Tab-separated table of C-alpha atoms in Angstrom:
chain	number	residue	atom	x	y	z
A	912	ALA	CA	-5.495	16.981	-5.946
A	913	GLU	CA	-4.709	18.850	-2.742
A	914	ALA	CA	-3.058	15.780	-1.248
A	915	ALA	CA	-1.038	15.317	-4.429
A	916	ARG	CA	0.070	18.985	-4.314
A	917	ARG	CA	1.075	18.592	-0.672
A	918	ARG	CA	3.044	15.437	-1.475
A	919	GLU	CA	4.793	17.189	-4.348
A	920	GLU	CA	5.624	20.161	-2.081
A	921	ALA	CA	6.936	17.838	0.589
A	922	ALA	CA	9.013	15.949	-2.020
A	923	ARG	CA	10.387	19.258	-3.330
A	924	ARG	CA	11.352	20.397	0.167
A	925	ARG	CA	12.898	17.013	0.884
A	926	ASP	CA	14.912	17.176	-2.341
A	927	GLU	CA	16.105	20.669	-1.487
A	928	GLU	CA	17.141	19.563	1.982
A	929	GLU	CA	18.904	16.512	0.526
A	930	ALA	CA	20.677	18.751	-2.031
A	931	GLU	CA	21.772	21.160	0.735
A	932	THR	CA	22.961	18.260	2.893
A	933	ALA	CA	24.838	16.769	-0.066
A	934	ARG	CA	26.460	20.158	-0.818
A	935	ARG	CA	27.615	20.512	2.791
A	936	ARG	CA	28.911	16.957	2.776
A	937	ASP	CA	30.753	17.609	-0.483
A	938	GLU	CA	32.368	20.716	0.953
A	939	GLU	CA	33.405	18.845	4.108
A	940	GLU	CA	34.655	15.936	1.975
A	941	ALA	CA	36.619	18.298	-0.282
A	942	ALA	CA	38.212	19.952	2.788
A	943	ARG	CA	39.011	16.571	4.234
A	944	ILE	CA	40.458	15.310	0.931
A	945	LYS	CA	42.636	18.475	0.660
A	946	GLU	CA	43.884	17.945	4.216
A	947	GLU	CA	44.617	14.303	3.440
A	948	GLU	CA	46.486	15.279	0.275
A	949	GLU	CA	48.592	17.801	2.191
A	950	SER	CA	49.294	15.183	4.885
A	951	ALA	CA	50.205	12.665	2.131
A	952	ALA	CA	52.559	15.221	0.552
A	953	LEU	CA	54.280	15.712	3.928
A	954	GLU	CA	54.523	11.978	4.392
A	955	GLU	CA	56.038	11.642	0.945
A	956	GLU	CA	58.643	14.308	1.731
A	957	ARG	CA	59.503	12.585	4.978
A	958	ALA	CA	59.752	9.259	3.118
A	959	LYS	CA	62.081	10.815	0.546
A	960	GLU	CA	64.262	12.226	3.305
A	961	GLU	CA	64.327	8.806	4.900
A	962	VAL	CA	65.357	7.191	1.560
A	963	VAL	CA	68.067	9.778	1.073
A	964	LYS	CA	69.301	9.154	4.595
A	965	GLN	CA	69.268	5.380	4.080
A	966	ARG	CA	71.198	5.741	0.770
A	967	GLY	CA	73.921	7.754	2.466
A	968	GLU	CA	73.045	11.110	1.049
A	969	GLN	CA	73.965	12.592	4.379
A	970	LEU	CA	77.505	11.821	5.623
A	971	ALA	CA	77.529	9.758	8.772
A	972	VAL	CA	79.574	7.016	10.414
A	973	PRO	CA	78.530	3.645	8.928
A	974	SER	CA	77.044	1.256	11.419
A	975	CYS	CA	78.601	-1.744	9.662
A	976	TRP	CA	80.678	-2.736	6.603
A	977	PHE	CA	80.799	-5.275	3.807
A	978	PHE	CA	83.867	-6.209	1.702
A	979	LYS	CA	84.886	-8.410	-1.210
A	980	ASP	CA	87.470	-11.128	-0.457
A	981	ASN	CA	90.124	-12.441	-2.877
A	982	LYS	CA	87.550	-14.841	-4.397
A	983	ASP	CA	85.171	-11.908	-5.067
A	984	GLN	CA	82.762	-13.151	-2.412
A	985	THR	CA	80.785	-10.663	-0.315
A	986	GLN	CA	81.580	-10.837	3.404
A	987	GLY	CA	79.810	-9.041	6.204
A	988	PRO	CA	78.355	-7.264	7.920
A	989	TYR	CA	81.077	-6.324	10.418
A	990	ILE	CA	81.297	-3.469	12.877
A	991	PRO	CA	83.755	-0.593	12.127
A	992	ALA	CA	86.106	-1.566	15.009
A	993	GLN	CA	86.538	-5.102	13.618
A	994	MET	CA	87.228	-3.669	10.161
A	995	GLN	CA	89.823	-1.228	11.505
A	996	LEU	CA	91.516	-4.078	13.427
A	997	TRP	CA	91.790	-6.119	10.230
A	998	PHE	CA	93.045	-3.026	8.339
A	999	GLY	CA	95.773	-2.574	10.988
A	1000	SER	CA	96.718	-6.240	10.432
A	1001	ASN	CA	97.193	-5.465	6.685
A	1002	PHE	CA	94.233	-7.605	5.594
A	1003	PHE	CA	92.919	-4.670	3.513
A	1004	ASN	CA	94.595	-2.274	1.102
A	1005	ALA	CA	93.535	0.678	-1.034
A	1006	THR	CA	92.089	-1.552	-3.776
A	1007	THR	CA	89.824	-3.629	-1.512
A	1008	MET	CA	86.173	-3.278	-2.502
A	1009	VAL	CA	84.100	-2.218	0.501
A	1010	LEU	CA	80.540	-1.041	1.141
A	1011	PRO	CA	79.338	1.047	4.098
A	1012	ALA	CA	75.935	0.252	5.538
A	1013	TYR	CA	73.927	2.601	7.705
A	1014	GLU	CA	71.266	0.169	8.950
A	1015	PRO	CA	71.584	-0.862	12.598
A	1016	PHE	CA	73.939	-3.763	13.006
A	1017	GLU	CA	71.344	-5.602	15.179
A	1018	THR	CA	69.058	-5.849	12.171
A	1019	ASN	CA	71.612	-8.029	10.376
A	1020	PRO	CA	71.546	-6.061	7.107
A	1021	ILE	CA	72.192	-7.705	3.725
A	1022	ALA	CA	74.611	-6.309	1.190
A	1023	PRO	CA	72.947	-4.684	-1.827
A	1024	TYR	CA	73.999	-5.083	-5.470
A	1025	ASP	CA	77.750	-4.951	-6.358
A	1026	VAL	CA	77.331	-1.681	-8.173
A	1027	HIS	CA	77.443	0.115	-4.848
A	1028	PHE	CA	80.815	-1.306	-3.777
A	1029	GLU	CA	83.792	1.180	-3.815
A	1030	THR	CA	87.503	0.862	-3.313
A	1031	LEU	CA	88.799	1.654	0.110
A	1032	GLY	CA	91.152	4.315	-1.375
A	1033	ASP	CA	88.198	6.152	-3.000
A	1034	LEU	CA	86.311	6.298	0.326
A	1035	TYR	CA	89.365	7.239	2.398
A	1036	PRO	CA	91.899	9.211	0.221
A	1037	LEU	CA	94.155	9.825	3.273
A	1038	LEU	CA	94.383	6.164	3.966
A	1039	THR	CA	98.127	6.061	4.571
A	1040	SER	CA	98.387	9.332	6.514
A	1041	ASN	CA	95.440	8.657	8.874
A	1042	PRO	CA	95.006	4.887	9.157
A	1043	ASP	CA	93.373	5.206	12.582
A	1044	LEU	CA	90.393	7.018	11.042
A	1045	THR	CA	89.603	4.323	8.557
A	1046	PHE	CA	86.229	2.622	8.955
A	1047	VAL	CA	85.332	4.623	12.104
A	1048	THR	CA	84.826	8.038	10.466
A	1049	PRO	CA	82.354	9.135	7.756
A	1050	PRO	CA	83.766	8.079	4.366
A	1051	GLU	CA	83.988	10.505	1.509
A	1052	ARG	CA	81.831	10.066	-1.559
A	1053	SER	CA	83.648	9.269	-4.735
A	1054	LYS	CA	82.684	10.677	-8.131
A	1055	GLY	CA	81.564	7.272	-9.341
A	1056	GLN	CA	79.423	6.818	-6.293
A	1057	ALA	CA	77.883	10.239	-6.754
A	1058	ALA	CA	77.125	9.443	-10.421
A	1059	ARG	CA	75.631	6.107	-9.432
A	1060	VAL	CA	73.514	7.804	-6.751
A	1061	GLU	CA	72.285	10.260	-9.356
A	1062	GLU	CA	71.495	7.397	-11.697
A	1063	ASP	CA	69.685	5.630	-8.883
A	1064	VAL	CA	67.706	8.768	-8.112
A	1065	ALA	CA	66.860	9.218	-11.810
A	1066	ALA	CA	65.808	5.552	-12.089
A	1067	THR	CA	63.759	5.887	-8.939
A	1068	ALA	CA	62.121	9.046	-10.259
A	1069	LYS	CA	61.387	7.303	-13.533
A	1070	ALA	CA	59.949	4.295	-11.743
A	1071	GLU	CA	57.860	6.607	-9.576
A	1072	ALA	CA	56.634	8.503	-12.668
A	1073	LYS	CA	55.751	5.206	-14.285
A	1074	ALA	CA	53.988	4.069	-11.116
A	1075	GLN	CA	52.093	7.388	-10.960
A	1076	ALA	CA	51.068	7.065	-14.597
A	1077	GLU	CA	49.867	3.543	-13.963
A	1078	ALA	CA	48.091	4.749	-10.811
A	1079	LYS	CA	46.471	7.550	-12.828
A	1080	ALA	CA	45.338	5.096	-15.454
A	1081	ALA	CA	44.057	2.768	-12.806
A	1082	ALA	CA	42.413	5.710	-11.043
A	1083	ALA	CA	40.797	6.812	-14.339
A	1084	ALA	CA	39.500	3.252	-14.929
A	1085	GLU	CA	38.291	3.151	-11.304
A	1086	GLU	CA	36.655	6.527	-11.729
A	1087	ALA	CA	34.932	5.375	-14.901
A	1088	ARG	CA	33.756	2.230	-13.134
A	1089	LEU	CA	32.583	4.253	-10.126
A	1090	GLU	CA	30.762	6.616	-12.439
A	1091	ARG	CA	29.046	3.676	-14.103
A	1092	GLU	CA	28.166	2.279	-10.711
A	1093	ALA	CA	26.989	5.743	-9.650
A	1094	ALA	CA	24.816	5.949	-12.735
A	1095	GLU	CA	23.437	2.483	-12.008
A	1096	ARG	CA	22.771	3.407	-8.411
A	1097	GLU	CA	21.133	6.673	-9.448
A	1098	ALA	CA	18.972	4.745	-11.886
A	1099	ALA	CA	18.116	2.256	-9.102
A	1100	GLU	CA	17.368	5.173	-6.785
A	1101	ARG	CA	15.103	6.742	-9.390
A	1102	ASP	CA	13.411	3.399	-9.959
A	1103	ARG	CA	12.945	2.981	-6.236
A	1104	GLN	CA	11.536	6.471	-5.853
A	1105	ALA	CA	9.242	5.894	-8.851
A	1106	ALA	CA	8.189	2.569	-7.312
A	1107	GLU	CA	7.526	4.329	-3.987
A	1108	ARG	CA	5.472	7.028	-5.717
A	1109	GLU	CA	3.581	4.363	-7.674
A	1110	THR	CA	3.040	2.410	-4.478
A	1111	SER	CA	1.792	5.571	-2.720
A	1112	THR	CA	-0.580	6.227	-5.630
A	1113	ILE	CA	-1.792	2.611	-5.579
A	1114	GLU	CA	-2.329	2.753	-1.830
A	1115	ALA	CA	-4.196	6.083	-2.157
A	1116	ILE	CA	-6.365	4.597	-4.933
A	1117	ALA	CA	-6.960	1.447	-2.858
A	1118	ARG	CA	-7.908	3.543	0.196
A	1119	ARG	CA	-10.223	5.695	-1.915
A	1120	ARG	CA	-11.718	2.575	-3.478
A	1121	ALA	CA	-12.221	1.049	-0.013
A	1122	GLU	CA	-13.845	4.272	1.152
A	1123	LEU	CA	-16.143	4.254	-1.900
A	1124	VAL	CA	-16.965	0.579	-1.354
A	1125	ALA	CA	-17.735	1.235	2.326
A	1126	GLU	CA	-19.840	4.282	1.405
A	1127	GLU	CA	-21.675	2.350	-1.280
A	1128	SER	CA	-22.291	-0.555	1.169
A	1129	ALA	CA	-23.579	1.893	3.796
A	1130	ASN	CA	-25.871	3.540	1.219
A	1131	ARG	CA	-27.076	0.137	0.012
A	1132	ARG	CA	-27.813	-0.978	3.584
A	1133	GLN	CA	-29.609	2.279	4.314
A	1134	LYS	CA	-31.656	1.854	1.102
A	1135	GLN	CA	-32.462	-1.722	1.988
A	1136	GLN	CA	-33.433	-0.708	5.491
A	1137	ARG	CA	-35.702	2.042	4.074
A	1138	GLU	CA	-37.271	-0.359	1.596
A	1139	GLU	CA	-37.822	-2.939	4.292
A	1140	SER	CA	-39.264	-0.333	6.613
A	1141	GLU	CA	-41.550	0.926	3.779
A	1142	THR	CA	-42.648	-2.638	2.971
A	1143	VAL	CA	-43.379	-3.351	6.614
A	1144	LYS	CA	-45.348	-0.125	6.859
A	1145	GLN	CA	-47.370	-1.001	3.744
A	1146	LEU	CA	-48.045	-4.517	5.017
A	1147	THR	CA	-49.005	-3.205	8.418
A	1148	ALA	CA	-51.356	-0.671	6.824
A	1149	ARG	CA	-52.896	-3.465	4.642
A	1150	VAL	CA	-53.408	-5.734	7.622
A	1151	ALA	CA	-54.913	-2.825	9.599
A	1152	GLN	CA	-57.217	-2.064	6.660
A	1153	LEU	CA	-58.322	-5.690	6.433
A	1154	GLU	CA	-58.859	-5.821	10.187
A	1155	GLN	CA	-60.862	-2.599	10.018
A	1156	SER	CA	-62.930	-4.004	7.116
A	1157	ALA	CA	-63.565	-7.227	9.060
A	1158	VAL	CA	-64.546	-5.209	12.164
A	1159	THR	CA	-66.921	-3.053	10.066
A	1160	GLN	CA	-68.574	-6.120	8.486
A	1161	LEU	CA	-68.878	-7.705	11.893
A	1162	ALA	CA	-70.408	-4.527	13.249
A	1163	GLU	CA	-72.905	-4.444	10.345
A	1164	LYS	CA	-73.805	-8.086	10.979
A	1165	ASP	CA	-74.189	-7.354	14.694
A	1166	ALA	CA	-76.476	-4.374	13.830
A	1167	GLN	CA	-78.587	-6.585	11.540
A	1168	LEU	CA	-78.754	-9.246	14.222
A	1169	ALA	CA	-79.764	-6.632	16.797
A	1170	ALA	CA	-82.513	-5.401	14.469
A	1171	VAL	CA	-83.779	-8.975	14.017
A	1172	GLU	CA	-83.640	-9.486	17.754
A	1173	ARG	CA	-85.666	-6.272	18.266
A	1174	ARG	CA	-88.276	-7.425	15.751
A	1175	VAL	CA	-88.434	-10.794	17.497
A	1176	ALA	CA	-88.852	-9.019	20.845
A	1177	GLU	CA	-91.728	-6.980	19.425
A	1178	GLN	CA	-93.371	-10.093	18.048
A	1179	ASP	CA	-92.799	-11.788	21.438
A	1180	ALA	CA	-94.572	-8.878	23.128
A	1181	GLU	CA	-97.418	-9.067	20.649
A	1182	LEU	CA	-97.662	-12.825	21.198
A	1183	ALA	CA	-97.671	-12.320	24.945
A	1184	ALA	CA	-100.580	-9.823	24.582
A	1185	LEU	CA	-102.497	-12.275	22.427
A	1186	ASN	CA	-101.831	-15.028	24.942
A	1187	ALA	CA	-103.160	-12.751	27.633
A	1188	ARG	CA	-106.291	-12.183	25.640
A	1189	LEU	CA	-106.643	-15.896	25.019
A	1190	ARG	CA	-106.268	-16.546	28.744
A	1191	GLY	CA	-109.040	-14.019	29.354
A	1192	LYS	CA	-111.311	-15.800	26.918
A	1193	ASP	CA	-110.565	-19.108	28.554
A	1194	THR	CA	-111.366	-17.638	31.920
A	1195	GLU	CA	-114.727	-16.354	30.701
A	1196	LEU	CA	-115.539	-19.712	29.169
A	1197	ALA	CA	-114.678	-21.543	32.348
A	1198	THR	CA	-116.821	-19.154	34.403
A	1199	ALA	CA	-119.718	-19.660	32.058
A	1200	GLN	CA	-119.482	-23.410	32.294
A	1201	THR	CA	-119.248	-23.252	36.118
A	1202	TYR	CA	-122.498	-21.342	36.630
A	1203	GLU	CA	-124.270	-23.272	33.934
A	1204	LYS	CA	-125.601	-20.277	32.273
A	1205	GLY	CA	-124.817	-21.932	29.117
A	1206	ARG	CA	-121.806	-21.888	26.949
A	1207	ALA	CA	-121.209	-18.644	25.171
A	1208	PRO	CA	-121.078	-19.068	21.453
A	1209	ALA	CA	-117.834	-18.568	19.681
A	1210	THR	CA	-117.567	-15.254	17.998
A	1211	ASP	CA	-115.751	-14.144	14.857
A	1212	ALA	CA	-113.424	-12.128	17.013
A	1213	ASP	CA	-112.259	-15.185	18.840
A	1214	ALA	CA	-111.663	-16.942	15.575
A	1215	ASP	CA	-109.673	-14.006	14.293
A	1216	VAL	CA	-107.621	-14.020	17.444
A	1217	GLU	CA	-106.865	-17.706	17.144
A	1218	ALA	CA	-105.948	-17.265	13.516
A	1219	ARG	CA	-103.745	-14.324	14.426
A	1220	VAL	CA	-102.096	-16.374	17.177
A	1221	ALA	CA	-101.458	-19.224	14.791
A	1222	GLU	CA	-100.078	-16.818	12.216
A	1223	ILE	CA	-97.852	-15.165	14.774
A	1224	LYS	CA	-96.613	-18.571	15.880
A	1225	VAL	CA	-95.788	-19.499	12.308
A	1226	THR	CA	-94.075	-16.143	11.826
A	1227	LEU	CA	-92.131	-16.594	15.027
A	1228	GLU	CA	-91.005	-20.024	13.971
A	1229	ALA	CA	-89.989	-18.678	10.574
A	1230	ARG	CA	-88.178	-15.735	12.182
A	1231	GLU	CA	-86.426	-18.044	14.612
A	1232	SER	CA	-85.323	-20.227	11.719
A	1233	GLN	CA	-84.241	-17.152	9.758
A	1234	LEU	CA	-82.410	-15.812	12.797
A	1235	ALA	CA	-80.632	-19.121	13.272
A	1236	ASP	CA	-79.637	-19.176	9.619
A	1237	SER	CA	-78.423	-15.548	9.850
A	1238	GLU	CA	-76.400	-16.384	12.969
A	1239	GLN	CA	-74.913	-19.438	11.226
A	1240	ARG	CA	-74.027	-17.343	8.128
A	1241	ARG	CA	-72.513	-14.641	10.397
A	1242	LEU	CA	-70.392	-17.215	12.163
A	1243	SER	CA	-69.341	-18.711	8.821
A	1244	GLU	CA	-68.389	-15.310	7.468
A	1245	VAL	CA	-66.473	-14.464	10.621
A	1246	ALA	CA	-64.569	-17.761	10.359
A	1247	GLU	CA	-63.904	-17.131	6.679
A	1248	LEU	CA	-62.640	-13.596	7.385
A	1249	SER	CA	-60.448	-14.934	10.205
A	1250	ALA	CA	-59.053	-17.606	7.880
A	1251	GLN	CA	-58.435	-15.015	5.159
A	1252	LEU	CA	-56.693	-12.710	7.685
A	1253	ALA	CA	-54.512	-15.575	8.989
A	1254	ALA	CA	-53.653	-16.622	5.398
A	1255	LEU	CA	-52.843	-13.014	4.485
A	1256	LYS	CA	-50.590	-12.641	7.575
A	1257	GLN	CA	-48.832	-15.903	6.716
A	1258	HIS	CA	-48.416	-14.812	3.140
A	1259	VAL	CA	-47.003	-11.432	4.206
A	1260	VAL	CA	-44.602	-13.077	6.619
A	1261	ALA	CA	-43.452	-15.600	4.027
A	1262	SER	CA	-42.954	-12.825	1.451
A	1263	MET	CA	-40.970	-10.789	3.920
A	1264	TRP	CA	-38.776	-13.778	4.793
A	1265	ASP	CA	-38.232	-14.635	1.112
A	1266	GLU	CA	-37.283	-11.031	0.368
A	1267	LEU	CA	-34.967	-10.912	3.388
A	1268	ARG	CA	-33.288	-14.171	2.318
A	1269	ALA	CA	-32.837	-12.855	-1.246
A	1270	ARG	CA	-31.286	-9.650	0.089
A	1271	GLN	CA	-29.042	-11.547	2.437
A	1272	THR	CA	-27.898	-13.805	-0.437
A	1273	GLU	CA	-27.214	-10.707	-2.583
A	1274	ARG	CA	-25.244	-9.081	0.233
A	1275	GLU	CA	-23.208	-12.287	0.742
A	1276	SER	CA	-22.435	-12.502	-2.995
A	1277	GLN	CA	-21.428	-8.833	-3.039
A	1278	GLN	CA	-19.253	-9.347	0.032
A	1279	ALA	CA	-17.618	-12.367	-1.589
A	1280	ALA	CA	-16.911	-10.350	-4.768
A	1281	THR	CA	-15.490	-7.491	-2.654
A	1282	GLU	CA	-13.258	-9.944	-0.739
A	1283	THR	CA	-12.051	-11.486	-4.012
A	1284	ALA	CA	-11.197	-8.024	-5.368
A	1285	LEU	CA	-9.440	-7.100	-2.132
A	1286	LYS	CA	-7.417	-10.364	-2.234
A	1287	ARG	CA	-6.329	-9.637	-5.793
A	1288	GLU	CA	-5.263	-6.138	-4.749
A	1289	LEU	CA	-3.397	-7.609	-1.769
A	1290	GLU	CA	-1.551	-10.015	-4.024
A	1291	MET	CA	-0.648	-7.157	-6.369
A	1292	LYS	CA	0.636	-5.129	-3.399
A	1293	ARG	CA	2.640	-8.085	-2.160
A	1294	ALA	CA	4.216	-8.498	-5.600
A	1295	GLU	CA	5.036	-4.772	-5.709
A	1296	THR	CA	6.439	-4.972	-2.136
A	1297	ASP	CA	8.661	-7.936	-3.136
A	1298	SER	CA	9.903	-5.960	-6.129
A	1299	LEU	CA	10.690	-2.946	-3.879
A	1300	LYS	CA	12.489	-5.235	-1.426
A	1301	GLU	CA	14.600	-6.650	-4.255
A	1302	GLN	CA	15.446	-3.115	-5.372
A	1303	VAL	CA	16.431	-2.157	-1.786
A	1304	ARG	CA	18.609	-5.278	-1.568
A	1305	ASP	CA	20.351	-4.364	-4.822
A	1306	LEU	CA	20.829	-0.805	-3.577
A	1307	SER	CA	22.191	-2.022	-0.245
A	1308	ARG	CA	24.563	-4.418	-2.045
A	1309	LEU	CA	25.832	-1.585	-4.276
A	1310	PHE	CA	26.232	0.616	-1.216
A	1311	ASP	CA	28.327	-2.084	0.556
A	1312	GLN	CA	30.472	-2.506	-2.569
A	1313	ALA	CA	31.025	1.272	-2.774
A	1314	GLN	CA	31.975	1.323	0.909
A	1315	THR	CA	34.388	-1.582	0.442
A	1316	ARG	CA	36.079	0.075	-2.582
A	1317	SER	CA	36.112	3.517	-0.966
A	1318	ALA	CA	37.951	2.093	2.083
A	1319	ARG	CA	41.201	2.021	0.109
A	1320	LYS	CA	43.276	4.693	1.721
A	1321	GLY	CA	45.598	6.888	-0.387
A	1322	SER	CA	43.508	6.470	-3.550
A	1323	PRO	CA	41.988	9.751	-4.823
A	1324	LYS	CA	39.181	7.817	-6.477
A	1325	GLY	CA	38.500	6.010	-3.213
A	1326	LYS	CA	38.071	9.410	-1.608
A	1327	LYS	CA	35.778	10.461	-4.444
A	1328	ALA	CA	33.860	7.250	-3.961
A	1329	ARG	CA	33.508	8.000	-0.254
A	1330	SER	CA	32.251	11.461	-1.193
A	1331	TRP	CA	29.777	9.939	-3.646
A	1332	SER	CA	28.648	7.442	-0.957
A	1333	ALA	CA	28.115	10.230	1.548
A	1334	ARG	CA	26.128	12.235	-1.098
A	1335	LYS	CA	24.029	9.433	-2.526
A	1336	ILE	CA	23.574	7.125	0.458
A	1337	GLY	CA	22.910	10.079	2.739
A	1338	PRO	CA	19.200	10.247	1.697
A	1339	LEU	CA	18.838	6.541	2.475
A	1340	GLU	CA	20.340	7.016	5.900
A	1341	ALA	CA	18.113	10.087	6.439
A	1342	ALA	CA	15.077	8.076	5.344
A	1343	TYR	CA	15.801	4.748	7.023
A	1344	GLY	CA	18.279	5.703	9.731
A	1345	SER	CA	22.091	5.318	9.842
A	1346	PRO	CA	22.999	1.745	10.866
A	1347	ALA	CA	26.020	1.158	13.098
A	1348	VAL	CA	27.166	-1.642	10.889
A	1349	SER	CA	27.500	-2.263	7.184
A	1350	GLY	CA	27.064	-5.230	4.865
A	1351	LYS	CA	24.220	-7.692	5.370
A	1352	LYS	CA	23.150	-6.169	8.722
A	1353	ALA	CA	22.865	-2.725	7.156
A	1354	ALA	CA	20.922	-4.166	4.249
A	1355	ALA	CA	18.604	-5.940	6.731
A	1356	THR	CA	18.162	-2.628	8.578
A	1357	TYR	CA	17.288	-0.844	5.330
A	1358	LEU	CA	14.883	-3.657	4.402
A	1359	GLU	CA	13.103	-3.518	7.770
A	1360	ALA	CA	12.805	0.270	7.559
A	1361	ALA	CA	11.507	0.055	3.954
A	1362	ALA	CA	8.980	-2.631	4.984
A	1363	ALA	CA	7.814	-0.479	7.882
A	1364	ALA	CA	7.501	2.529	5.528
A	1365	LEU	CA	5.395	0.427	3.115
A	1366	GLY	CA	3.181	-0.723	5.906
A	1367	THR	CA	3.832	-4.414	5.160
């Protein structure tokens, strides 16, 4: 919301700056148009003076003459000296139709319509009294010529009024067309701005979505890492517990074996004592036999000792067998515990690998889904970018047409069109730069700037 507010504030400031710039340009254009109108008025006055001068409104010596021969054929142009020479030779009289021309003789002027021809007596009333001044002095204007000049001026004024009316009608039509084009360009500009705002919104949403996807992916990875770490800890604790249990059982078996070994050692000591007693009895018996004192009779004590020795031997044999069985069972249990521990470790490792593969597969599928979504968004952005490019092309084409039409000098509507171009195309030039050329190159410049602004 804060970013949107800042964008709206920046857009408002930009619009105000554009409006101020357009106002200044309009004022400058109005001043320039007024100056051009004043200059055009002065040019028109000078042109009228030139027309009046060319029509003979100001009395001056003609540069050449035309005349009608006896067959009513127009002859000329001839210089005034040649005409005066022929007049002195009585080739002309007071009724000869003549026409003065004020264009330079070197330009080889052509005689205008017959309505402008006058009699030599009307142009030079003192023809007989001053023959030497004929054709080489400014002729006088006759009443008919003055009337015809006034008619010509009135016809010219009427033609000019008609031309002005037609020009006004054409200017009104041109103004209506320019206003339509201006409305179309304004609509295109609004569409372009709306498309730019929509594109900015879409890009902001895409960036936010990418940020959310990245954040979610990071959270998912962290959660997976925590779960994996917790699983490893639990498995490690279970393995340690099993190892501790196996060590405890082994310690108990070792203690039992040590107790058995102690009992066996005690019985071995007792057997050694009995053997010593037996050896003593054997020694006494041997001594008695040696000295022939007679063999001592066996006593009950000796029988008890022998029985005890036999019993101890049997017990020792049984204990040895029991000890061997216990040792065998202990070894079997140790091997079984080792096999169970190895199987448990293998099962734990296999489970961990299966879980890691499943998570990797899930991550790959999620990544593929994300890439597919991003590709769709990229295609949508490309389509929107193509649409914006087409709008910019249309706008550039309209701009070039407006420039072409506004280049018509002397047309008030052309000046208005140039003012409109400066006011409406100014924001484009401010946004994308003012190209040094127009037409296709300017459109290409606008397109490149628009593409750079869109980040495409």
